[in-house]
Amino acid sequence: MARIYLDNAATTSLDPRVLEAMMPYLTEKFGNPSSIYSYGRESRLAIENARKSVAKILGAHPAEIFFTSGGTESSNTAICASVRDLGCRHIISSPIEHHATTHTVEYLSHNGEAALSYVKIKPDGHIDLSHLEILLKKSTEKCLVSLMHANNEIGNLLDMHSVGELCKKHNAIFHSDTVQTVGHYPFDLRNTPVHFITGAGHKFHGPKGVGILYINENVQIKPMIHGGSQERNMRAGTENLYGIVGFAKALELATDSYDEDRMYITVLKKYMAEQLEQNIEGVHFNGDVFGDSLYAVLNVSFPKTEKSEMILFNLDINGICASGGSACTSGVDMGSHVIRHINNNPNLVAVRFSFSRHNTKEEIDLVVEKLKRMI
Ligand SMILES: Cc1ncc(COP(=O)(O)O)c(C=O)c1O
């Protein structure tokens, strides 16, 4: 049975052109980038070229790009360093962030290292910016604002510029988890008021286990991992050479086809929404689906019945990959903290479908047909 993969917000397939770019560094070009002889210098050059390419695409300086193991490490680093090194004693975040953020800010708060406030979420899943401003105004401590650019479950997009300007006005540090948007939208970091952003290669057809942390040149943090002098003394340990090469290649390819992919995937998302509405009674979409929303994510609630409660399981039996919450929680079916927050209706079952350029209308037709029978 051919599988239909509609979980591209969890991870994406590796582009064969990315694998091709990585292969030499998995085989003959194996030198340690810190070695001074030619093998090492070749590897070092590959890393620094990757950094330059990523920086150029994001409108940043190469010295502002640090390679990490992915989105989780990047957000942990940004948040912990803001408290430890930048004097932030009050964190303002939202209850619908990815766990990489939520669990980190809760840890710091439980440990007594920073106070924690959650900004209000509107019914459509957007951040209440006037409440954010009130929280910033009222704070007697320096704040870290940690708000994600695109929500990985419902797709809602944050107005990063407005949040950044508010942070500037109140002398706050701004971290944004951009894991769902790097590789999907153009960035111009030189003209974006943000201190930290993050990225993960596997969300845009690159390899898993490699990501970036952008640290604005105006903030200075201390190393998170101690040891060698890799990543300009910020992250010790021999670099993930082939991963870094793959990350840069995937970002270059994504950049070349941003517009084309966005147009194609937007049509698919709309098509699926229409087909669901026409064929299944009582479907309902979560978030600002056709407004400020990531074009690759469609979060659907189905009326709860004995059958729909088993929907993910039944989709899986039918070879269809979709998820209930984020990938890390769908293994243990705890439901979604995001859906619970914006739509606490026990009579609905939410499923996230997320698309890539490899999906087709025929696949959507098949999925809708199966869903119709399932529900
Ligand atoms: C919004 C968001 N933040 C962070 C992460 C974590 O990224 P990674 O799995 O690369 O650590 C993910 C992906 O799982 C995500 O979707």
Coordinates of C-alpha atoms and ligand atoms in Angstrom, one line a residue:
M1 CA 0.0 0.0 0.0
A2 CA 1.4 3.4 -1.0
R3 CA 1.6 5.7 1.9
I4 CA 0.2 9.3 1.8
Y5 CA 2.4 11.6 3.8
L6 CA 0.5 14.6 5.2
D7 CA 2.7 15.3 8.2
N8 CA 5.2 17.7 6.8
A9 CA 5.1 20.0 9.8
A10 CA 6.5 17.1 11.8
T11 CA 9.3 16.4 9.3
T12 CA 9.9 16.3 5.6
S13 CA 11.6 13.9 3.2
L14 CA 15.2 14.5 2.3
D15 CA 15.7 16.1 -1.1
P16 CA 17.9 13.9 -3.2
R17 CA 19.9 17.0 -4.2
V18 CA 20.6 17.7 -0.5
L19 CA 21.8 14.1 -0.1
E20 CA 24.0 14.5 -3.1
A21 CA 25.6 17.6 -1.6
M22 CA 26.1 15.8 1.7
M23 CA 27.6 12.6 0.3
P24 CA 31.2 13.7 -0.1
Y25 CA 31.3 14.7 3.6
L26 CA 29.9 11.3 4.6
T27 CA 32.6 9.6 2.6
E28 CA 35.9 10.9 1.3
K29 CA 35.8 14.4 2.8
F30 CA 35.9 13.2 6.4
G31 CA 38.5 15.5 7.9
N32 CA 37.9 17.1 11.3
P33 CA 37.2 20.8 10.7
S34 CA 39.5 21.7 13.5
S35 CA 42.5 19.9 12.0
I36 CA 45.0 22.2 10.4
Y37 CA 46.1 19.9 7.5
S38 CA 44.3 19.9 4.1
Y39 CA 41.6 17.4 5.0
G40 CA 40.6 19.5 8.0
R41 CA 40.8 22.8 6.0
E42 CA 38.5 21.4 3.4
S43 CA 35.9 20.5 6.0
R44 CA 36.3 23.9 7.7
L45 CA 35.8 25.7 4.4
A46 CA 32.6 23.7 3.8
I47 CA 31.2 24.8 7.2
E48 CA 32.1 28.4 6.7
N49 CA 30.7 28.4 3.2
A50 CA 27.4 26.9 4.5
R51 CA 27.3 29.6 7.2
K52 CA 27.8 32.4 4.7
S53 CA 25.1 31.0 2.4
V54 CA 22.6 30.7 5.3
A55 CA 23.4 34.2 6.6
K56 CA 23.0 35.7 3.1
I57 CA 19.6 34.0 2.6
L58 CA 18.4 35.2 6.0
G59 CA 19.8 38.7 5.7
A60 CA 22.2 38.2 8.6
H61 CA 25.9 38.4 9.1
P62 CA 27.7 35.1 9.1
A63 CA 29.0 35.8 12.6
E64 CA 25.3 35.8 13.8
I65 CA 24.6 32.2 12.6
F66 CA 25.4 29.3 14.9
F67 CA 24.9 25.7 13.9
T68 CA 23.2 23.5 16.5
S69 CA 21.4 20.1 16.6
G70 CA 18.0 21.6 15.8
G71 CA 15.1 23.7 16.9
T72 CA 15.0 22.4 20.4
E73 CA 18.6 23.1 21.2
S74 CA 18.4 26.5 19.6
S75 CA 15.4 27.6 21.7
N76 CA 16.8 26.2 24.9
T77 CA 20.1 28.1 24.3
A78 CA 18.3 31.4 23.5
I79 CA 15.9 31.3 26.5
C80 CA 18.4 30.0 29.1
A81 CA 21.1 32.5 27.9
S82 CA 18.6 35.4 28.1
V83 CA 18.1 34.6 31.8
R84 CA 21.6 33.7 32.6
D85 CA 23.6 36.3 30.6
L86 CA 21.2 39.1 29.6
G87 CA 19.6 39.9 32.9
C88 CA 16.0 38.8 32.0
R89 CA 14.2 38.0 35.1
H90 CA 10.7 37.9 33.6
I91 CA 9.7 35.7 30.7
I92 CA 6.6 36.4 28.7
S93 CA 5.5 33.6 26.5
S94 CA 2.3 32.0 25.3
P95 CA 0.5 28.8 26.3
I96 CA 0.5 27.5 22.7
E97 CA 4.3 27.5 22.1
H98 CA 6.1 24.3 21.1
H99 CA 7.3 22.2 24.1
A100 CA 10.9 23.2 23.3
T101 CA 9.9 26.6 24.5
T102 CA 7.1 25.9 27.1
H103 CA 9.1 23.2 29.0
T104 CA 12.2 25.4 29.1
V105 CA 10.4 28.5 30.4
E106 CA 8.5 26.4 32.9
Y107 CA 11.7 24.8 34.1
L108 CA 13.3 28.3 34.6
S109 CA 10.2 29.5 36.4
H110 CA 10.0 26.5 38.7
N111 CA 13.6 26.9 39.5
G112 CA 13.0 30.4 40.6
E113 CA 15.3 31.9 37.9
A114 CA 12.6 34.0 36.3
A115 CA 9.0 34.9 36.7
L116 CA 6.7 33.6 33.9
S117 CA 3.7 35.3 32.4
Y118 CA 1.5 34.0 29.6
V119 CA 0.1 36.4 27.1
K120 CA -3.6 35.9 26.2
I121 CA -4.6 34.1 23.1
K122 CA -7.6 35.2 21.0
P123 CA -10.2 32.6 19.9
D124 CA -8.6 32.5 16.4
G125 CA -5.3 31.5 18.0
H126 CA -3.5 34.8 17.5
I127 CA -1.6 36.5 20.3
D128 CA -3.4 39.4 22.0
L129 CA -0.8 42.1 21.3
S130 CA -2.5 44.7 23.6
H131 CA -2.2 42.2 26.5
L132 CA 1.5 41.7 25.6
E133 CA 2.0 45.5 25.8
I134 CA 0.3 45.6 29.2
L135 CA 2.5 42.8 30.5
L136 CA 5.6 44.6 29.2
K137 CA 4.5 47.9 30.7
K138 CA 3.7 46.4 34.1
S139 CA 6.9 44.4 34.4
T140 CA 9.4 45.7 36.9
E141 CA 12.1 43.3 35.6
K142 CA 13.8 43.1 32.3
C143 CA 11.7 40.8 30.1
L144 CA 12.4 38.0 27.6
V145 CA 9.5 37.7 25.1
S146 CA 9.4 34.2 23.6
L147 CA 6.7 33.9 20.9
M148 CA 6.8 31.6 17.9
H149 CA 6.6 32.8 14.3
A150 CA 4.3 30.1 13.0
N151 CA 2.4 27.8 15.3
N152 CA 3.3 24.2 14.3
E153 CA -0.1 22.9 15.1
I154 CA -2.6 25.5 13.8
G155 CA -0.3 27.4 11.5
N156 CA -1.1 30.9 12.9
L157 CA 1.6 33.5 12.0
L158 CA 2.9 36.1 14.4
D159 CA 3.5 39.7 13.3
M160 CA 7.2 39.5 14.3
H161 CA 7.8 43.2 13.4
S162 CA 5.0 44.5 15.8
V163 CA 6.2 42.2 18.6
G164 CA 9.8 43.2 18.0
E165 CA 8.9 46.9 18.1
L166 CA 7.0 46.5 21.3
C167 CA 10.1 44.6 22.8
K168 CA 12.4 47.4 21.6
K169 CA 10.1 50.0 23.3
H170 CA 10.3 48.2 26.6
N171 CA 13.9 47.1 26.4
A172 CA 13.0 43.5 26.2
I173 CA 14.8 40.6 24.6
F174 CA 12.8 38.9 21.8
H175 CA 13.2 35.2 20.9
S176 CA 11.1 33.7 18.2
D177 CA 10.9 30.0 17.4
T178 CA 10.9 30.2 13.6
V179 CA 11.3 26.5 13.0
Q180 CA 8.2 26.3 10.9
T181 CA 9.0 29.4 8.8
V182 CA 12.8 29.2 8.0
G183 CA 12.8 27.5 4.6
H184 CA 9.2 28.5 4.0
Y185 CA 9.3 32.3 4.0
P186 CA 11.9 34.9 3.1
F187 CA 13.7 36.6 6.1
D188 CA 15.4 39.9 6.3
L189 CA 17.0 39.8 9.7
R190 CA 18.9 43.0 9.3
N191 CA 15.6 44.8 9.2
T192 CA 13.7 42.6 11.7
P193 CA 13.8 43.7 15.4
V194 CA 14.5 40.2 16.9
H195 CA 17.4 39.0 19.0
F196 CA 17.2 35.2 18.5
I197 CA 15.6 33.0 15.8
T198 CA 15.8 29.3 15.3
G199 CA 15.7 26.8 12.4
A200 CA 15.7 23.0 11.8
G201 CA 16.9 21.5 8.5
H202 CA 14.4 18.6 8.5
K203 CA 11.4 21.0 8.2
F204 CA 12.4 22.0 4.6
H205 CA 13.7 18.8 3.0
G206 CA 17.1 18.9 4.8
P207 CA 18.6 16.5 7.2
K208 CA 17.5 15.8 10.8
G209 CA 19.6 16.7 13.8
V210 CA 20.9 20.0 12.5
G211 CA 19.6 23.5 12.9
I212 CA 20.6 27.1 13.5
L213 CA 20.4 29.7 16.1
Y214 CA 20.6 33.3 14.9
I215 CA 22.0 35.6 17.6
N216 CA 21.8 39.3 16.8
E217 CA 25.2 40.9 16.9
N218 CA 24.0 43.3 19.6
V219 CA 23.6 40.6 22.2
Q220 CA 26.5 38.7 23.8
I221 CA 25.9 35.4 25.4
K222 CA 28.2 32.9 27.1
P223 CA 28.8 29.3 25.8
M224 CA 26.1 26.7 26.5
I225 CA 28.4 23.7 25.9
H226 CA 32.0 23.9 27.2
G227 CA 34.9 22.3 25.6
G228 CA 36.7 23.0 22.3
S229 CA 36.5 26.3 20.4
Q230 CA 34.0 25.3 17.7
E231 CA 31.3 27.7 16.7
R232 CA 33.4 30.6 17.8
N233 CA 33.6 29.2 21.4
M234 CA 29.9 29.0 21.7
R235 CA 29.1 25.4 21.1
A236 CA 32.0 22.9 21.8
G237 CA 32.2 19.6 20.0
T238 CA 33.2 18.4 16.5
E239 CA 30.7 19.9 14.1
N240 CA 28.0 17.9 12.3
L241 CA 29.8 18.6 9.0
Y242 CA 27.5 16.7 6.6
G243 CA 24.4 18.0 8.4
I244 CA 25.6 21.6 8.1
V245 CA 26.3 21.2 4.4
G246 CA 22.9 19.6 4.0
F247 CA 21.2 22.4 6.0
A248 CA 22.6 25.1 3.7
K249 CA 21.9 23.2 0.5
A250 CA 18.2 22.6 1.6
L251 CA 17.8 26.3 2.5
E252 CA 19.3 27.3 -0.9
L253 CA 16.9 25.0 -2.7
A254 CA 13.9 26.1 -0.6
T255 CA 14.8 29.7 -1.4
D256 CA 14.9 29.1 -5.1
S257 CA 11.4 27.7 -5.0
Y258 CA 9.7 29.7 -2.2
D259 CA 7.1 31.3 -4.5
E260 CA 6.3 28.3 -6.6
D261 CA 6.0 26.0 -3.5
R262 CA 3.9 28.5 -1.6
M263 CA 1.5 28.9 -4.5
Y264 CA 1.2 25.2 -5.1
I265 CA 0.7 24.2 -1.5
T266 CA -1.7 27.1 -0.8
V267 CA -4.0 25.6 -3.5
L268 CA -3.7 22.1 -2.0
K269 CA -4.6 23.4 1.5
K270 CA -7.6 25.3 0.2
Y271 CA -8.7 22.3 -1.9
M272 CA -8.6 20.0 1.1
A273 CA -10.6 22.4 3.2
E274 CA -13.3 22.7 0.6
Q275 CA -13.4 18.9 0.0
L276 CA -13.7 18.3 3.7
E277 CA -16.5 20.8 4.1
Q278 CA -18.4 19.4 1.1
N279 CA -18.1 15.8 2.2
I280 CA -18.0 15.6 5.9
E281 CA -20.7 17.1 8.1
G282 CA -19.6 19.2 11.1
V283 CA -16.0 19.7 10.2
H284 CA -14.4 22.8 11.7
F285 CA -11.0 24.3 11.2
N286 CA -8.7 25.5 14.0
G287 CA -6.8 28.7 13.9
D288 CA -6.9 31.6 11.4
V289 CA -6.9 29.0 8.6
F290 CA -7.3 31.4 5.6
G291 CA -5.9 34.5 7.2
D292 CA -2.4 34.9 8.7
S293 CA -1.5 31.3 8.5
L294 CA 1.3 29.0 7.4
Y295 CA 0.3 27.8 4.0
A296 CA 1.4 24.2 4.7
V297 CA -0.8 23.5 7.8
L298 CA -4.5 22.6 8.0
N299 CA -5.9 21.7 11.4
V300 CA -9.3 20.1 11.3
S301 CA -11.7 19.2 14.0
F302 CA -14.2 16.4 13.4
P303 CA -17.3 15.7 15.4
K304 CA -16.5 13.2 18.1
T305 CA -18.0 9.8 17.6
E306 CA -16.8 6.3 18.5
K307 CA -15.3 6.1 15.0
S308 CA -13.7 9.5 14.9
E309 CA -12.0 9.0 18.2
M310 CA -9.9 6.3 16.5
I311 CA -9.2 8.6 13.5
L312 CA -5.4 8.7 13.7
F313 CA -5.2 5.0 14.2
N314 CA -7.5 4.4 11.2
L315 CA -5.7 6.9 9.0
D316 CA -2.5 5.0 9.8
I317 CA -4.1 1.6 8.9
N318 CA -5.0 3.2 5.6
G319 CA -1.5 4.3 5.0
I320 CA -2.2 8.0 5.7
C321 CA 0.3 9.9 7.9
A322 CA -1.2 12.8 9.9
S323 CA -1.0 13.9 13.5
G324 CA -3.0 14.9 16.5
G325 CA -0.6 17.2 18.2
S326 CA 3.1 17.9 17.6
A327 CA 5.2 15.0 16.6
C328 CA 6.7 14.6 20.1
T329 CA 3.3 14.2 21.7
S330 CA 1.5 12.2 19.1
G331 CA 3.3 9.0 20.1
V332 CA 1.7 9.2 23.5
D333 CA -1.8 10.3 22.8
M334 CA -2.2 13.2 25.2
G335 CA -4.1 15.4 22.8
S336 CA -2.8 18.8 22.0
H337 CA -2.2 21.6 24.5
V338 CA -2.7 24.1 21.6
I339 CA -6.1 22.8 20.6
R340 CA -7.2 22.5 24.2
H341 CA -6.3 26.1 24.7
I342 CA -8.0 27.7 21.7
N343 CA -10.9 25.3 21.4
N344 CA -11.7 23.4 24.5
N345 CA -14.5 21.4 23.1
P346 CA -14.6 17.7 24.2
N347 CA -17.0 16.9 21.4
L348 CA -14.4 17.5 18.7
V349 CA -11.3 15.5 17.6
A350 CA -8.5 17.5 16.0
V351 CA -6.2 16.3 13.3
R352 CA -3.3 18.3 11.7
F353 CA -2.7 17.7 8.0
S354 CA 0.5 19.4 6.7
F355 CA 1.6 19.5 3.1
S356 CA 4.7 19.7 1.0
R357 CA 5.4 20.2 -2.7
H358 CA 5.3 16.4 -3.1
N359 CA 1.6 16.1 -2.3
T360 CA -1.1 16.0 -5.0
K361 CA -4.8 16.7 -5.4
E362 CA -5.3 13.0 -6.1
E363 CA -3.8 12.2 -2.7
I364 CA -6.2 14.7 -1.0
D365 CA -9.2 13.1 -2.9
L366 CA -8.1 9.7 -1.6
V367 CA -7.7 11.0 2.0
V368 CA -11.1 12.8 2.0
E369 CA -12.8 9.6 0.5
K370 CA -11.2 7.5 3.3
L371 CA -12.2 10.0 6.0
K372 CA -15.8 10.1 4.7
R373 CA -16.0 6.3 5.2
M374 CA -14.2 6.5 8.5
I375 CA -16.5 9.1 10.1
Ligands
LIG1 C1 7.7 25.1 16.1 C2 8.8 24.0 16.4 N1 9.7 24.3 17.3 C3 10.7 23.5 17.6 C4 10.7 22.2 17.1 C5 11.8 21.3 17.5 O1 12.8 21.1 16.5 P1 13.8 19.9 16.5 O2 13.0 18.7 16.5 O3 14.6 20.1 15.3 O4 14.6 20.0 17.7 C6 9.7 21.8 16.1 C7 9.7 20.5 15.5 O5 9.5 19.5 16.0 C8 8.7 22.8 15.8 O6 7.7 22.5 15.0

